[in-house]
PDB file of C-alpha atoms in Angstrom:
ATOM      1  CA  MET A 153     -66.473 -57.188 -17.717  1.00  0.00           C
ATOM      2  CA  LEU A 154     -63.268 -55.988 -19.310  1.00  0.00           C
ATOM      3  CA  GLN A 155     -62.668 -59.485 -20.744  1.00  0.00           C
ATOM      4  CA  GLN A 156     -66.237 -59.770 -21.995  1.00  0.00           C
ATOM      5  CA  LEU A 157     -66.365 -56.310 -23.658  1.00  0.00           C
ATOM      6  CA  GLY A 158     -62.884 -56.437 -25.134  1.00  0.00           C
ATOM      7  CA  PRO A 159     -60.271 -53.755 -25.795  1.00  0.00           C
ATOM      8  CA  ASP A 160     -62.852 -51.063 -26.593  1.00  0.00           C
ATOM      9  CA  ALA A 161     -63.969 -50.908 -22.966  1.00  0.00           C
ATOM     10  CA  ARG A 162     -62.582 -48.369 -20.455  1.00  0.00           C
ATOM     11  CA  LEU A 163     -62.869 -48.040 -16.689  1.00  0.00           C
ATOM     12  CA  LEU A 164     -64.381 -44.940 -15.098  1.00  0.00           C
ATOM     13  CA  ALA A 165     -63.478 -44.082 -11.506  1.00  0.00           C
ATOM     14  CA  GLY A 166     -64.070 -40.372 -11.120  1.00  0.00           C
ATOM     15  CA  GLY A 167     -63.479 -39.480 -14.720  1.00  0.00           C
ATOM     16  CA  HIS A 168     -60.638 -37.014 -14.253  1.00  0.00           C
ATOM     17  CA  SER A 169     -58.765 -38.252 -17.234  1.00  0.00           C
ATOM     18  CA  LEU A 170     -61.218 -40.255 -19.343  1.00  0.00           C
ATOM     19  CA  LEU A 171     -64.044 -37.740 -19.581  1.00  0.00           C
ATOM     20  CA  PRO A 172     -61.907 -34.797 -20.866  1.00  0.00           C
ATOM     21  CA  MET A 173     -60.309 -37.158 -23.444  1.00  0.00           C
ATOM     22  CA  MET A 174     -63.761 -38.218 -24.587  1.00  0.00           C
ATOM     23  CA  LYS A 175     -64.895 -34.596 -24.898  1.00  0.00           C
ATOM     24  CA  LEU A 176     -61.890 -33.836 -27.092  1.00  0.00           C
ATOM     25  CA  ARG A 177     -62.608 -37.052 -29.052  1.00  0.00           C
ATOM     26  CA  LEU A 178     -59.132 -38.392 -28.157  1.00  0.00           C
ATOM     27  CA  ALA A 179     -60.826 -41.455 -26.626  1.00  0.00           C
ATOM     28  CA  THR A 180     -63.942 -43.073 -27.981  1.00  0.00           C
ATOM     29  CA  PRO A 181     -64.524 -46.239 -26.006  1.00  0.00           C
ATOM     30  CA  ALA A 182     -67.379 -48.437 -27.121  1.00  0.00           C
ATOM     31  CA  HIS A 183     -68.130 -49.243 -23.439  1.00  0.00           C
ATOM     32  CA  VAL A 184     -67.504 -47.350 -20.205  1.00  0.00           C
ATOM     33  CA  ILE A 185     -67.506 -49.427 -16.973  1.00  0.00           C
ATOM     34  CA  ASP A 186     -68.181 -47.387 -13.812  1.00  0.00           C
ATOM     35  CA  ILE A 187     -66.221 -48.859 -10.888  1.00  0.00           C
ATOM     36  CA  ASP A 188     -67.269 -46.275  -8.300  1.00  0.00           C
ATOM     37  CA  ALA A 189     -69.245 -48.949  -6.464  1.00  0.00           C
ATOM     38  CA  LEU A 190     -65.901 -50.543  -5.515  1.00  0.00           C
ATOM     39  CA  ALA A 191     -64.750 -47.428  -3.642  1.00  0.00           C
ATOM     40  CA  GLY A 192     -66.077 -48.788  -0.305  1.00  0.00           C
ATOM     41  CA  GLU A 193     -63.999 -51.918  -0.633  1.00  0.00           C
ATOM     42  CA  LEU A 194     -60.918 -50.466  -2.293  1.00  0.00           C
ATOM     43  CA  GLY A 195     -60.817 -47.031  -0.656  1.00  0.00           C
ATOM     44  CA  TYR A 196     -59.013 -47.335   2.687  1.00  0.00           C
ATOM     45  CA  ILE A 197     -56.112 -46.184   4.782  1.00  0.00           C
ATOM     46  CA  ARG A 198     -54.918 -48.669   7.420  1.00  0.00           C
ATOM     47  CA  VAL A 199     -51.965 -50.164   9.149  1.00  0.00           C
ATOM     48  CA  ALA A 200     -51.372 -53.864   8.405  1.00  0.00           C
ATOM     49  CA  THR A 201     -48.733 -56.209   9.767  1.00  0.00           C
ATOM     50  CA  VAL A 202     -46.737 -58.014   7.129  1.00  0.00           C
ATOM     51  CA  THR A 203     -46.567 -61.680   8.175  1.00  0.00           C
ATOM     52  CA  THR A 204     -43.093 -62.417   6.755  1.00  0.00           C
ATOM     53  CA  SER A 205     -41.296 -59.600   8.545  1.00  0.00           C
ATOM     54  CA  GLY A 206     -43.704 -58.612  11.262  1.00  0.00           C
ATOM     55  CA  THR A 207     -43.123 -54.970  10.350  1.00  0.00           C
ATOM     56  CA  PRO A 208     -46.238 -52.819  10.302  1.00  0.00           C
ATOM     57  CA  GLU A 209     -46.894 -50.971   7.056  1.00  0.00           C
ATOM     58  CA  LEU A 210     -49.263 -48.264   6.012  1.00  0.00           C
ATOM     59  CA  ARG A 211     -51.646 -49.401   3.243  1.00  0.00           C
ATOM     60  CA  ILE A 212     -53.635 -47.080   1.026  1.00  0.00           C
ATOM     61  CA  GLY A 213     -56.312 -48.628  -1.235  1.00  0.00           C
ATOM     62  CA  ALA A 214     -56.355 -48.093  -4.989  1.00  0.00           C
ATOM     63  CA  MET A 215     -59.617 -46.104  -4.815  1.00  0.00           C
ATOM     64  CA  THR A 216     -58.860 -43.952  -1.822  1.00  0.00           C
ATOM     65  CA  ARG A 217     -60.012 -40.432  -2.554  1.00  0.00           C
ATOM     66  CA  HIS A 218     -57.589 -37.475  -2.199  1.00  0.00           C
ATOM     67  CA  ARG A 219     -59.870 -35.857   0.304  1.00  0.00           C
ATOM     68  CA  ASP A 220     -59.690 -38.969   2.514  1.00  0.00           C
ATOM     69  CA  LEU A 221     -55.884 -38.772   2.430  1.00  0.00           C
ATOM     70  CA  LEU A 222     -55.916 -35.116   3.410  1.00  0.00           C
ATOM     71  CA  GLU A 223     -58.344 -35.690   6.303  1.00  0.00           C
ATOM     72  CA  SER A 224     -56.851 -38.942   7.598  1.00  0.00           C
ATOM     73  CA  LYS A 225     -55.710 -38.780  11.212  1.00  0.00           C
ATOM     74  CA  LEU A 226     -53.951 -42.119  10.773  1.00  0.00           C
ATOM     75  CA  LEU A 227     -51.936 -40.829   7.808  1.00  0.00           C
ATOM     76  CA  ALA A 228     -51.036 -37.671   9.750  1.00  0.00           C
ATOM     77  CA  GLU A 229     -49.855 -39.793  12.668  1.00  0.00           C
ATOM     78  CA  LYS A 230     -47.960 -42.454  10.765  1.00  0.00           C
ATOM     79  CA  ALA A 231     -46.694 -40.570   7.696  1.00  0.00           C
ATOM     80  CA  ASP A 232     -46.729 -36.905   8.395  1.00  0.00           C
ATOM     81  CA  ASP A 233     -44.507 -36.086   5.413  1.00  0.00           C
ATOM     82  CA  LEU A 234     -47.092 -37.523   3.081  1.00  0.00           C
ATOM     83  CA  HIS A 235     -49.957 -35.841   4.869  1.00  0.00           C
ATOM     84  CA  ARG A 236     -48.653 -32.276   4.723  1.00  0.00           C
ATOM     85  CA  ARG A 237     -50.300 -29.987   2.214  1.00  0.00           C
TER      86      ARG A 237
END
């Protein structure tokens, strides 16, 4: 969609930065593309094994919500320093 709509299109995923900018008229995109429907696919916290080294790594998806990070038992177990409030 971004390619079709061109440089005047912006992505919206929660709106924490785009919406205030639009209210102040600092951003006036011709098109707004809501990508919240991708949250199920791109919002995750999991352990994955890297095939080249065999070392497990913690992976956090690009659309993982802050609340999910705070409530994650896996994150608390594997990366307690990141999980602390």
